[in-house]
DNA sequence: ACTGATTGGTCGGGCACCCGACATTCCGGT
DNA sequence: ACCGGAATGTCGGGTGCCCGACCAATCAGT
């Protein structure tokens, strides 16, 4: 098994999993809630596991869920999603295996929508079906554009772009340098060097498992996207 | 404008444009034909141009259409599609600009489906809508897997993989080495070197704008996918 | 057949990056 | 407070690839 390939697949899955795109209207939400089953997941339990046939998708009502992939013996966290996020839908529509595992990291309440009940519902509500699926298309296409943007660029440019994408509302990126290297398919040393340069330029500050974006402008200029 | 980036986008668009995925059932085809307009396109005329807002998609009934992208002054052909292929639908559903231009290279008959008429039709026939859109999802996802497979691999491996993908039914790949280099985001020289090695291993034969696959097994072993 | 343009083939210099190794700093748990 | 593991920082050696340059081979048009 190629670990690098898995890492990229992990990044892909992260974007796939970032399905907080579905702005449900009230009447649609009611119909969905009616078709699904509310399930309480205790901390540590799984919604689904990588490789399982995707026979259901999940909408998170309350709590927090971690998406991760197994790369050989290790597991690499791919995303953390919270209330309102939808996960597993794209794999479910295609009737293919999940690309990642999903595990509750707090006590979590989810709406479980089984394929066999959701599909008839969508067929009965074609507007909802169109919106859901077209949003899925947009999601996938945006991921592709992002991947293409990062191909054949220097590690420095890739790191700058990643930091711009991944920073939270405080400008922090809570990832180890090794994790960033895995996401980019680069070596830890190269990432370290790139971060050192960005730091010397005053674009970021670095700490233990934490990078703080100081100047988005400088980062954007470096990433040249 | 970054030419390398555009070339990768072109290859992406090729997969996006390769929308020969829609196996229509007779009754669906009738409904579609009813909603669309049959248009004759003479050799050299355009179905649409890159950048235009996608307000319609096209199903090719007879003839051949070339998809290409403009990269600054040059144009690079991205795909050729024939009878039964669907083109422009993904951009249309998203109400975004076309990713490539489409031009008839023979006298061609197409079914033009305008968004304003197709969407109501799909809403009235949700089964058709689901099949169309889920097929689109599969298409995009396959493209992503392909892109990810090629990232962070040596030029030799990439070339081997590309030849496996692009060979026609006779095992021929009718591309110049420069064109292959553009598709992979590599230099012409590196591609030439890779081809020389594959030739010395007996996996392929090379000619003027032509590469013939002799041993798929050797190629597959080299590409290690 | 001749000519210009395109394509194929090859060489050498330079560079970004990977890899291994090692020291240092930081953190969490008993 | 200590200690082991994890993360950060830094240094050479090696290498795959880009780039510029150049020439040979092939093709297309008059």
Short mmCIF file of C-alpha atoms (C1' of nucleotides) in Angstrom, two decimals:
data_model
loop_
_atom_site.label_atom_id
_atom_site.label_comp_id
_atom_site.label_asym_id
_atom_site.label_seq_id
_atom_site.Cartn_x
_atom_site.Cartn_y
_atom_site.Cartn_z
CA UNK A 1 0.00 0.00 0.00
CA UNK A 2 1.30 3.41 -0.97
CA UNK A 3 1.22 5.70 2.03
CA UNK A 4 1.58 8.88 -0.01
CA UNK A 5 -1.38 7.96 -2.16
CA UNK A 6 -3.41 7.33 0.94
CA UNK A 7 -2.51 10.71 2.29
CA UNK A 8 -3.78 12.42 -0.79
CA UNK A 9 -6.89 10.34 -0.70
CA UNK A 10 -7.24 11.49 2.85
CA UNK A 11 -7.12 15.09 1.83
CA UNK A 12 -9.64 14.40 -0.85
CA UNK A 13 -11.89 12.70 1.64
CA UNK A 14 -11.56 15.71 3.86
CA UNK A 15 -13.08 17.91 1.24
CA UNK A 16 -15.67 15.30 0.43
CA UNK A 17 -16.51 15.18 4.08
CA UNK A 18 -16.80 18.91 4.34
CA UNK A 19 -20.42 18.70 3.34
CA UNK A 20 -21.71 21.56 5.38
CA UNK A 21 -23.13 22.97 2.20
CA UNK A 22 -26.73 21.94 2.43
CA UNK A 23 -28.90 24.83 3.46
CA UNK A 24 -32.03 22.94 4.35
CA UNK A 25 -35.33 24.71 4.22
CA UNK A 26 -37.70 24.02 7.09
CA UNK A 27 -40.20 21.89 5.17
CA UNK A 28 -37.42 19.84 3.66
CA UNK A 29 -35.88 19.32 7.06
CA UNK A 30 -39.19 18.08 8.39
CA UNK A 31 -39.54 15.57 5.59
CA UNK A 32 -35.98 14.42 6.11
CA UNK A 33 -36.37 14.06 9.84
CA UNK A 34 -39.44 12.00 9.19
CA UNK A 35 -37.57 9.64 6.89
CA UNK A 36 -34.55 9.32 9.13
CA UNK A 37 -33.87 8.00 12.57
CA UNK A 38 -32.37 10.12 15.33
CA UNK A 39 -29.49 8.22 16.85
CA UNK A 40 -27.42 9.07 19.92
CA UNK A 41 -23.79 8.23 19.51
CA UNK A 42 -21.65 8.09 22.60
CA UNK A 43 -18.14 9.42 22.55
CA UNK A 44 -15.86 7.02 20.73
CA UNK A 45 -18.51 5.09 18.81
CA UNK A 46 -18.52 4.91 15.04
CA UNK A 47 -21.08 6.20 12.59
CA UNK A 48 -19.47 4.12 9.88
CA UNK A 49 -16.11 2.68 8.96
CA UNK A 50 -13.95 3.13 5.92
CA UNK A 51 -14.65 0.45 3.37
CA UNK A 52 -18.17 -0.34 4.52
CA UNK A 53 -20.77 -0.21 1.81
CA UNK A 54 -22.43 3.17 2.10
CA UNK A 55 -26.06 2.31 2.78
CA UNK A 56 -26.81 5.47 4.75
CA UNK A 57 -25.72 9.05 5.26
CA UNK A 58 -25.79 11.18 8.38
CA UNK A 59 -26.69 14.72 9.32
CA UNK A 60 -25.14 15.86 12.57
CA UNK A 61 -27.61 17.58 14.83
CA UNK A 62 -25.47 18.10 17.90
CA UNK A 63 -21.94 17.16 18.78
CA UNK A 64 -18.72 16.60 16.91
CA UNK A 65 -17.54 13.86 14.59
CA UNK A 66 -14.06 13.00 13.44
CA UNK A 67 -13.37 11.65 9.96
CA UNK A 68 -10.21 9.63 9.57
CA UNK A 69 -8.58 7.13 7.32
CA UNK A 70 -6.42 4.17 8.19
CA UNK A 71 -3.08 4.10 6.47
CA UNK A 72 -1.68 0.75 7.33
CA UNK A 73 -1.29 0.74 11.06
CA UNK A 74 -1.70 4.47 11.55
CA UNK A 75 -4.81 6.53 11.40
CA UNK A 76 -4.79 10.06 10.05
CA UNK A 77 -7.50 12.50 10.95
CA UNK A 78 -9.05 13.97 7.89
CA UNK A 79 -11.63 16.39 9.21
CA UNK A 80 -13.75 17.32 12.16
CA UNK A 81 -17.31 18.28 11.49
CA UNK A 82 -20.05 19.63 13.68
CA UNK A 83 -23.70 20.55 13.75
CA UNK A 84 -25.47 20.75 10.41
CA UNK A 85 -22.83 18.88 8.46
CA UNK A 86 -23.80 16.06 6.14
CA UNK A 87 -21.48 13.13 5.77
CA UNK A 88 -21.44 9.99 3.67
CA UNK A 89 -23.96 11.15 1.14
CA UNK A 90 -21.82 11.07 -1.96
CA UNK A 91 -20.63 7.54 -1.33
CA UNK A 92 -24.20 6.55 -0.51
CA UNK A 93 -25.67 7.85 -3.75
CA UNK A 94 -23.08 5.92 -5.67
CA UNK A 95 -23.63 2.78 -3.60
CA UNK A 96 -19.92 2.55 -3.00
CA UNK A 97 -17.80 2.10 0.13
CA UNK A 98 -17.21 5.02 2.46
CA UNK A 99 -13.90 6.77 1.83
CA UNK A 100 -13.24 7.36 5.50
CA UNK A 101 -14.35 6.30 8.94
CA UNK A 102 -16.51 8.56 11.09
CA UNK A 103 -16.33 8.48 14.86
CA UNK A 104 -18.03 10.64 17.48
CA UNK A 105 -15.51 12.48 19.62
CA UNK A 106 -18.19 13.81 21.93
CA UNK A 107 -21.62 12.53 22.76
CA UNK A 108 -23.38 13.28 19.53
CA UNK A 109 -26.85 13.21 18.09
CA UNK A 110 -27.16 12.40 14.41
CA UNK A 111 -29.95 11.89 11.94
CA UNK A 112 -29.34 8.65 10.13
CA UNK A 113 -30.85 8.51 6.64
CA UNK A 114 -30.88 5.11 5.05
CA UNK A 115 -30.48 4.92 1.35
CA UNK A 116 -33.56 2.77 0.90
CA UNK A 117 -35.73 5.40 2.53
CA UNK A 118 -33.94 8.55 1.45
CA UNK A 119 -33.91 7.80 -2.26
CA UNK A 120 -37.70 7.37 -2.48
CA UNK A 121 -38.08 10.59 -0.50
CA UNK A 122 -35.84 12.45 -2.91
CA UNK A 123 -37.74 10.97 -5.83
CA UNK A 124 -40.92 12.33 -4.30
CA UNK A 125 -39.33 15.73 -3.70
CA UNK A 126 -37.35 16.35 -6.86
CA UNK A 127 -36.49 19.91 -5.96
CA UNK A 128 -34.74 18.70 -2.85
CA UNK A 129 -33.02 15.97 -4.84
CA UNK A 130 -31.73 18.42 -7.42
CA UNK A 131 -30.43 20.83 -4.85
CA UNK A 132 -28.71 18.09 -2.88
CA UNK A 133 -27.05 16.49 -5.87
CA UNK A 134 -26.06 19.69 -7.65
CA UNK A 135 -24.50 20.86 -4.44
CA UNK A 136 -22.61 17.61 -4.35
CA UNK A 137 -21.36 18.27 -7.86
CA UNK A 138 -20.19 21.74 -6.88
CA UNK A 139 -18.47 20.33 -3.86
CA UNK A 140 -16.55 17.76 -5.86
CA UNK A 141 -15.66 20.23 -8.55
CA UNK A 142 -14.34 22.75 -6.05
CA UNK A 143 -12.16 20.04 -4.55
CA UNK A 144 -10.76 19.23 -7.94
CA UNK A 145 -9.93 22.83 -8.68
CA UNK A 146 -8.17 23.00 -5.35
CA UNK A 147 -6.13 19.90 -6.02
CA UNK A 148 -5.17 21.17 -9.44
CA UNK A 149 -4.20 24.53 -8.04
CA UNK A 150 -1.67 22.85 -5.78
CA UNK A 151 -0.13 20.52 -8.33
CA UNK A 152 3.33 21.36 -9.63
CA UNK A 153 3.94 24.15 -7.21
CA UNK A 154 6.77 24.49 -4.79
CA UNK A 155 6.34 23.31 -1.23
CA UNK A 156 6.53 26.92 -0.09
CA UNK A 157 3.58 27.87 -2.29
CA UNK A 158 1.64 24.79 -1.27
CA UNK A 159 2.15 25.49 2.42
CA UNK A 160 1.05 29.09 2.02
CA UNK A 161 -2.09 27.97 0.19
CA UNK A 162 -2.85 25.29 2.74
CA UNK A 163 -2.57 27.73 5.63
CA UNK A 164 -4.96 30.11 3.93
CA UNK A 165 -7.46 27.28 3.45
CA UNK A 166 -7.15 25.67 6.83
CA UNK A 167 -6.97 28.60 9.22
CA UNK A 168 -9.84 28.92 11.65
CA UNK A 169 -11.61 32.12 12.56
CA UNK A 170 -8.73 33.12 14.83
CA UNK A 171 -6.12 32.59 12.10
CA UNK A 172 -4.82 29.46 13.79
CA UNK A 173 -3.98 26.16 12.12
CA UNK A 174 -3.80 23.37 14.67
CA UNK A 175 -1.76 20.80 12.79
CA UNK A 176 1.67 19.36 13.34
CA UNK A 177 4.23 19.98 10.65
CA UNK A 178 4.28 16.26 9.95
CA UNK A 179 0.53 16.34 9.38
CA UNK A 180 0.83 19.25 6.98
CA UNK A 181 3.56 17.38 5.13
CA UNK A 182 1.27 14.36 4.79
CA UNK A 183 -1.59 16.44 3.46
CA UNK A 184 0.64 18.01 0.82
CA UNK A 185 2.57 14.88 -0.05
CA UNK A 186 5.79 16.61 0.95
CA UNK A 187 8.47 15.80 3.50
CA UNK A 188 8.36 17.14 7.00
CA UNK A 189 11.72 18.83 6.54
CA UNK A 190 10.58 20.76 3.48
CA UNK A 191 7.48 21.94 5.31
CA UNK A 192 9.61 23.03 8.22
CA UNK A 193 11.84 25.02 5.90
CA UNK A 194 8.86 26.64 4.21
CA UNK A 195 7.35 27.59 7.56
CA UNK A 196 10.67 29.05 8.66
CA UNK A 197 10.74 31.25 5.58
CA UNK A 198 7.14 32.38 6.03
CA UNK A 199 7.93 33.15 9.66
CA UNK A 200 10.99 35.20 8.72
CA UNK A 201 8.80 37.15 6.32
CA UNK A 202 6.41 37.96 9.11
CA UNK A 203 3.50 36.15 7.47
CA UNK A 204 2.96 33.63 10.28
CA UNK A 205 3.95 32.73 13.81
CA UNK A 206 4.68 29.16 14.78
CA UNK A 207 4.24 27.21 17.96
CA UNK A 208 3.84 23.66 19.16
CA UNK A 209 1.25 22.06 16.89
CA UNK A 210 0.02 25.53 16.07
CA UNK A 211 0.60 28.05 13.31
CA UNK A 212 -0.95 31.50 13.49
CA UNK A 213 -1.60 33.47 10.34
CA UNK A 214 -0.42 37.03 10.87
CA UNK A 215 -0.70 38.41 7.37
CA UNK A 216 -3.09 36.85 4.88
CA UNK A 217 -1.82 39.25 2.26
CA UNK A 218 1.73 37.97 2.47
CA UNK A 219 0.52 34.37 2.37
CA UNK A 220 -1.67 35.05 -0.63
CA UNK A 221 1.20 36.72 -2.43
CA UNK A 222 3.46 33.75 -1.71
CA UNK A 223 0.91 31.15 -2.73
CA UNK A 224 0.35 33.19 -5.89
CA UNK A 225 -3.08 31.78 -6.54
CA UNK B 1 -1.46 33.29 -16.58
CA UNK B 2 0.19 30.07 -15.56
CA UNK B 3 0.43 27.81 -18.57
CA UNK B 4 1.19 24.70 -16.54
CA UNK B 5 -1.87 25.21 -14.43
CA UNK B 6 -3.99 25.57 -17.51
CA UNK B 7 -2.69 22.35 -18.95
CA UNK B 8 -3.67 20.46 -15.87
CA UNK B 9 -7.04 22.08 -15.94
CA UNK B 10 -7.27 20.95 -19.52
CA UNK B 11 -6.69 17.39 -18.60
CA UNK B 12 -9.23 17.68 -15.87
CA UNK B 13 -11.68 19.15 -18.32
CA UNK B 14 -11.04 16.21 -20.55
CA UNK B 15 -12.39 13.90 -17.94
CA UNK B 16 -15.16 16.30 -17.15
CA UNK B 17 -15.96 16.51 -20.81
CA UNK B 18 -15.88 12.79 -21.27
CA UNK B 19 -19.52 12.61 -20.48
CA UNK B 20 -20.40 9.57 -22.52
CA UNK B 21 -21.85 8.15 -19.37
CA UNK B 22 -25.54 8.49 -19.80
CA UNK B 23 -27.22 5.28 -20.89
CA UNK B 24 -30.64 6.55 -21.83
CA UNK B 25 -33.71 4.40 -21.69
CA UNK B 26 -36.11 4.77 -24.59
CA UNK B 27 -38.90 6.56 -22.77
CA UNK B 28 -36.43 8.97 -21.23
CA UNK B 29 -34.90 9.65 -24.59
CA UNK B 30 -38.30 10.50 -26.02
CA UNK B 31 -38.96 12.97 -23.25
CA UNK B 32 -35.57 14.53 -23.70
CA UNK B 33 -35.96 14.82 -27.44
CA UNK B 34 -39.26 16.51 -26.84
CA UNK B 35 -37.71 19.08 -24.52
CA UNK B 36 -34.71 19.78 -26.69
CA UNK B 37 -34.09 21.17 -30.12
CA UNK B 38 -32.28 19.24 -32.82
CA UNK B 39 -29.60 21.47 -34.28
CA UNK B 40 -27.35 20.87 -37.27
CA UNK B 41 -23.85 22.15 -36.76
CA UNK B 42 -21.63 22.54 -39.79
CA UNK B 43 -18.00 21.63 -39.63
CA UNK B 44 -16.07 24.30 -37.75
CA UNK B 45 -18.99 25.91 -35.93
CA UNK B 46 -19.14 26.11 -32.17
CA UNK B 47 -21.61 24.54 -29.78
CA UNK B 48 -20.32 26.82 -27.05
CA UNK B 49 -17.20 28.64 -26.05
CA UNK B 50 -15.08 28.48 -22.95
CA UNK B 51 -16.18 31.07 -20.45
CA UNK B 52 -19.73 31.42 -21.72
CA UNK B 53 -22.36 31.02 -19.07
CA UNK B 54 -23.62 27.45 -19.37
CA UNK B 55 -27.30 27.85 -20.16
CA UNK B 56 -27.61 24.63 -22.13
CA UNK B 57 -26.08 21.21 -22.57
CA UNK B 58 -25.82 19.04 -25.67
CA UNK B 59 -26.28 15.40 -26.59
CA UNK B 60 -24.48 14.45 -29.78
CA UNK B 61 -26.65 12.42 -32.11
CA UNK B 62 -24.37 12.16 -35.11
CA UNK B 63 -20.96 13.52 -35.89
CA UNK B 64 -17.90 14.46 -33.92
CA UNK B 65 -17.11 17.35 -31.60
CA UNK B 66 -13.79 18.61 -30.36
CA UNK B 67 -13.38 20.05 -26.87
CA UNK B 68 -10.51 22.44 -26.41
CA UNK B 69 -9.23 25.11 -24.12
CA UNK B 70 -7.43 28.31 -24.94
CA UNK B 71 -4.19 28.82 -23.09
CA UNK B 72 -3.21 32.32 -23.95
CA UNK B 73 -2.59 32.30 -27.67
CA UNK B 74 -2.55 28.53 -28.10
CA UNK B 75 -5.41 26.11 -28.05
CA UNK B 76 -5.04 22.63 -26.66
CA UNK B 77 -7.43 19.88 -27.63
CA UNK B 78 -8.88 18.25 -24.60
CA UNK B 79 -11.12 15.55 -26.00
CA UNK B 80 -13.03 14.38 -29.02
CA UNK B 81 -16.46 13.00 -28.44
CA UNK B 82 -18.96 11.30 -30.71
CA UNK B 83 -22.48 9.94 -30.86
CA UNK B 84 -24.29 9.56 -27.57
CA UNK B 85 -21.96 11.76 -25.58
CA UNK B 86 -23.32 14.47 -23.33
CA UNK B 87 -21.38 17.66 -22.92
CA UNK B 88 -21.75 20.79 -20.86
CA UNK B 89 -24.20 19.38 -18.37
CA UNK B 90 -22.16 19.72 -15.20
CA UNK B 91 -21.39 23.36 -15.84
CA UNK B 92 -25.04 23.91 -16.77
CA UNK B 93 -26.41 22.45 -13.57
CA UNK B 94 -24.12 24.69 -11.59
CA UNK B 95 -24.99 27.72 -13.69
CA UNK B 96 -21.33 28.40 -14.18
CA UNK B 97 -19.20 29.07 -17.28
CA UNK B 98 -18.18 26.22 -19.56
CA UNK B 99 -14.71 24.88 -18.81
CA UNK B 100 -13.88 24.34 -22.45
CA UNK B 101 -15.01 25.25 -25.94
CA UNK B 102 -16.84 22.73 -28.12
CA UNK B 103 -16.54 22.82 -31.89
CA UNK B 104 -17.90 20.46 -34.54
CA UNK B 105 -15.09 18.93 -36.58
CA UNK B 106 -17.53 17.26 -38.96
CA UNK B 107 -21.07 18.10 -39.91
CA UNK B 108 -22.83 17.18 -36.73
CA UNK B 109 -26.34 16.83 -35.39
CA UNK B 110 -26.85 17.64 -31.73
CA UNK B 111 -29.76 17.81 -29.33
CA UNK B 112 -29.62 21.10 -27.55
CA UNK B 113 -31.20 21.09 -24.11
CA UNK B 114 -31.71 24.46 -22.53
CA UNK B 115 -31.43 24.71 -18.82
CA UNK B 116 -34.78 26.46 -18.49
CA UNK B 117 -36.54 23.56 -20.15
CA UNK B 118 -34.38 20.65 -19.01
CA UNK B 119 -34.55 21.40 -15.31
CA UNK B 120 -38.37 21.35 -15.20
CA UNK B 121 -38.29 18.12 -17.17
CA UNK B 122 -35.93 16.53 -14.69
CA UNK B 123 -38.07 17.77 -11.83
CA UNK B 124 -41.01 16.03 -13.46
CA UNK B 125 -39.03 12.87 -13.98
CA UNK B 126 -37.05 12.45 -10.78
CA UNK B 127 -35.74 9.01 -11.69
CA UNK B 128 -34.07 10.46 -14.73
CA UNK B 129 -32.75 13.36 -12.68
CA UNK B 130 -31.26 11.07 -10.07
CA UNK B 131 -29.59 8.87 -12.63
CA UNK B 132 -28.19 11.82 -14.54
CA UNK B 133 -26.78 13.56 -11.51
CA UNK B 134 -25.47 10.51 -9.70
CA UNK B 135 -23.70 9.56 -12.89
CA UNK B 136 -22.18 13.01 -12.87
CA UNK B 137 -20.98 12.45 -9.34
CA UNK B 138 -19.38 9.16 -10.28
CA UNK B 139 -17.72 10.82 -13.22
CA UNK B 140 -16.20 13.56 -11.14
CA UNK B 141 -15.12 11.17 -8.44
CA UNK B 142 -13.37 8.90 -10.92
CA UNK B 143 -11.51 11.91 -12.26
CA UNK B 144 -10.37 12.83 -8.79
CA UNK B 145 -9.10 9.35 -8.08
CA UNK B 146 -7.20 9.51 -11.32
CA UNK B 147 -5.62 12.85 -10.52
CA UNK B 148 -4.67 11.67 -7.05
CA UNK B 149 -3.16 8.51 -8.46
CA UNK B 150 -0.82 10.58 -10.58
CA UNK B 151 0.30 13.03 -7.95
CA UNK B 152 3.75 12.61 -6.47
CA UNK B 153 4.82 9.93 -8.86
CA UNK B 154 7.82 9.96 -11.12
CA UNK B 155 7.43 11.06 -14.70
CA UNK B 156 8.14 7.49 -15.78
CA UNK B 157 5.24 6.18 -13.73
CA UNK B 158 2.97 8.95 -14.91
CA UNK B 159 3.77 8.32 -18.55
CA UNK B 160 3.13 4.61 -18.17
CA UNK B 161 -0.22 5.33 -16.54
CA UNK B 162 -1.18 7.86 -19.17
CA UNK B 163 -0.42 5.46 -22.00
CA UNK B 164 -2.59 2.82 -20.40
CA UNK B 165 -5.44 5.30 -20.12
CA UNK B 166 -5.16 6.91 -23.50
CA UNK B 167 -4.46 3.99 -25.82
CA UNK B 168 -7.11 3.28 -28.41
CA UNK B 169 -8.39 -0.13 -29.38
CA UNK B 170 -5.28 -0.76 -31.46
CA UNK B 171 -2.95 0.13 -28.59
CA UNK B 172 -1.98 3.39 -30.26
CA UNK B 173 -1.65 6.77 -28.58
CA UNK B 174 -1.70 9.54 -31.16
CA UNK B 175 -0.10 12.36 -29.21
CA UNK B 176 3.14 14.24 -29.59
CA UNK B 177 5.60 13.98 -26.75
CA UNK B 178 5.13 17.67 -26.10
CA UNK B 179 1.38 17.12 -25.73
CA UNK B 180 1.93 14.29 -23.26
CA UNK B 181 4.27 16.52 -21.29
CA UNK B 182 1.62 19.22 -21.13
CA UNK B 183 -1.03 16.80 -19.91
CA UNK B 184 1.23 15.55 -17.14
CA UNK B 185 2.68 18.92 -16.23
CA UNK B 186 6.13 17.59 -17.02
CA UNK B 187 8.83 18.74 -19.43
CA UNK B 188 9.10 17.37 -22.92
CA UNK B 189 12.61 16.14 -22.22
CA UNK B 190 11.57 14.11 -19.21
CA UNK B 191 8.75 12.52 -21.18
CA UNK B 192 11.16 11.69 -23.95
CA UNK B 193 13.51 10.04 -21.50
CA UNK B 194 10.67 8.04 -19.95
CA UNK B 195 9.49 6.88 -23.36
CA UNK B 196 13.04 5.85 -24.25
CA UNK B 197 13.21 3.71 -21.15
CA UNK B 198 9.82 2.11 -21.77
CA UNK B 199 10.92 1.41 -25.34
CA UNK B 200 14.15 -0.19 -24.19
CA UNK B 201 12.11 -2.42 -21.89
CA UNK B 202 9.98 -3.55 -24.81
CA UNK B 203 6.78 -2.12 -23.36
CA UNK B 204 6.09 0.28 -26.24
CA UNK B 205 7.14 1.28 -29.72
CA UNK B 206 7.47 4.91 -30.71
CA UNK B 207 6.97 6.77 -33.96
CA UNK B 208 6.17 10.22 -35.23
CA UNK B 209 3.27 11.47 -33.11
CA UNK B 210 2.46 7.88 -32.32
CA UNK B 211 3.20 5.48 -29.48
CA UNK B 212 2.12 1.86 -29.69
CA UNK B 213 1.56 -0.16 -26.56
CA UNK B 214 3.22 -3.54 -26.97
CA UNK B 215 2.91 -4.93 -23.46
CA UNK B 216 0.21 -3.65 -21.16
CA UNK B 217 1.62 -5.84 -18.43
CA UNK B 218 4.98 -4.10 -18.46
CA UNK B 219 3.31 -0.70 -18.48
CA UNK B 220 1.06 -1.63 -15.59
CA UNK B 221 4.02 -2.90 -13.61
CA UNK B 222 5.92 0.33 -14.24
CA UNK B 223 3.01 2.58 -13.41
CA UNK B 224 2.50 0.45 -10.28
CA UNK B 225 -1.14 1.36 -9.90
"C1'" DA C 1 11.91 17.66 -55.06
"C1'" DC C 2 12.68 21.55 -52.12
"C1'" DT C 3 11.80 24.15 -47.96
"C1'" DG C 4 10.05 25.61 -43.61
"C1'" DA C 5 7.85 23.95 -39.63
"C1'" DT C 6 7.04 20.51 -36.43
"C1'" DT C 7 8.66 16.73 -33.75
"C1'" DG C 8 12.07 13.60 -31.73
"C1'" DG C 9 16.45 12.82 -29.43
"C1'" DT C 10 20.36 14.14 -26.42
"C1'" DC C 11 23.56 16.70 -23.36
"C1'" DG C 12 24.98 19.54 -19.19
"C1'" DG C 13 23.99 22.83 -15.52
"C1'" DG C 14 21.24 23.99 -11.74
"C1'" DC C 15 17.76 23.44 -8.23
"C1'" DA C 16 14.08 22.00 -5.38
"C1'" DC C 17 13.14 18.27 -2.84
"C1'" DC C 18 13.61 13.71 -0.43
"C1'" DC C 19 15.98 11.05 2.95
"C1'" DG C 20 18.65 9.88 6.94
"C1'" DA C 21 20.52 11.47 11.01
"C1'" DC C 22 20.77 14.06 15.11
"C1'" DA C 23 20.01 17.62 18.74
"C1'" DT C 24 16.62 20.34 20.97
"C1'" DT C 25 12.24 21.74 22.68
"C1'" DC C 26 7.66 20.86 24.23
"C1'" DC C 27 3.97 18.31 26.27
"C1'" DG C 28 1.23 14.89 29.00
"C1'" DG C 29 0.86 11.39 32.45
"C1'" DT C 30 2.09 8.60 36.72
"C1'" DA D 1 8.62 17.26 39.43
"C1'" DC D 2 10.26 13.94 36.64
"C1'" DC D 3 10.39 11.19 32.38
"C1'" DG D 4 9.25 9.27 27.95
"C1'" DG D 5 7.24 10.32 23.75
"C1'" DA D 6 6.16 13.58 20.37
"C1'" DA D 7 7.20 17.61 17.74
"C1'" DT D 8 10.44 21.05 16.05
"C1'" DG D 9 14.77 22.67 14.01
"C1'" DT D 10 19.00 21.86 11.24
"C1'" DC D 11 22.58 19.75 8.53
"C1'" DG D 12 24.70 17.10 4.32
"C1'" DG D 13 24.24 13.69 0.48
"C1'" DG D 14 21.81 12.13 -3.31
"C1'" DT D 15 18.48 12.56 -7.15
"C1'" DG D 16 14.73 13.39 -10.14
"C1'" DC D 17 13.41 16.92 -12.89
"C1'" DC D 18 13.36 21.52 -15.19
"C1'" DC D 19 15.58 24.47 -18.47
"C1'" DG D 20 18.32 26.02 -22.29
"C1'" DA D 21 20.61 24.62 -26.18
"C1'" DC D 22 21.40 22.06 -30.20
"C1'" DC D 23 20.87 18.81 -34.07
"C1'" DA D 24 18.51 15.08 -36.58
"C1'" DA D 25 14.29 13.18 -38.36
"C1'" DT D 26 9.77 13.71 -40.16
"C1'" DC D 27 5.97 15.88 -42.32
"C1'" DA D 28 3.14 19.26 -45.15
"C1'" DG D 29 2.66 22.55 -48.77
"C1'" DT D 30 4.12 24.67 -53.17
#
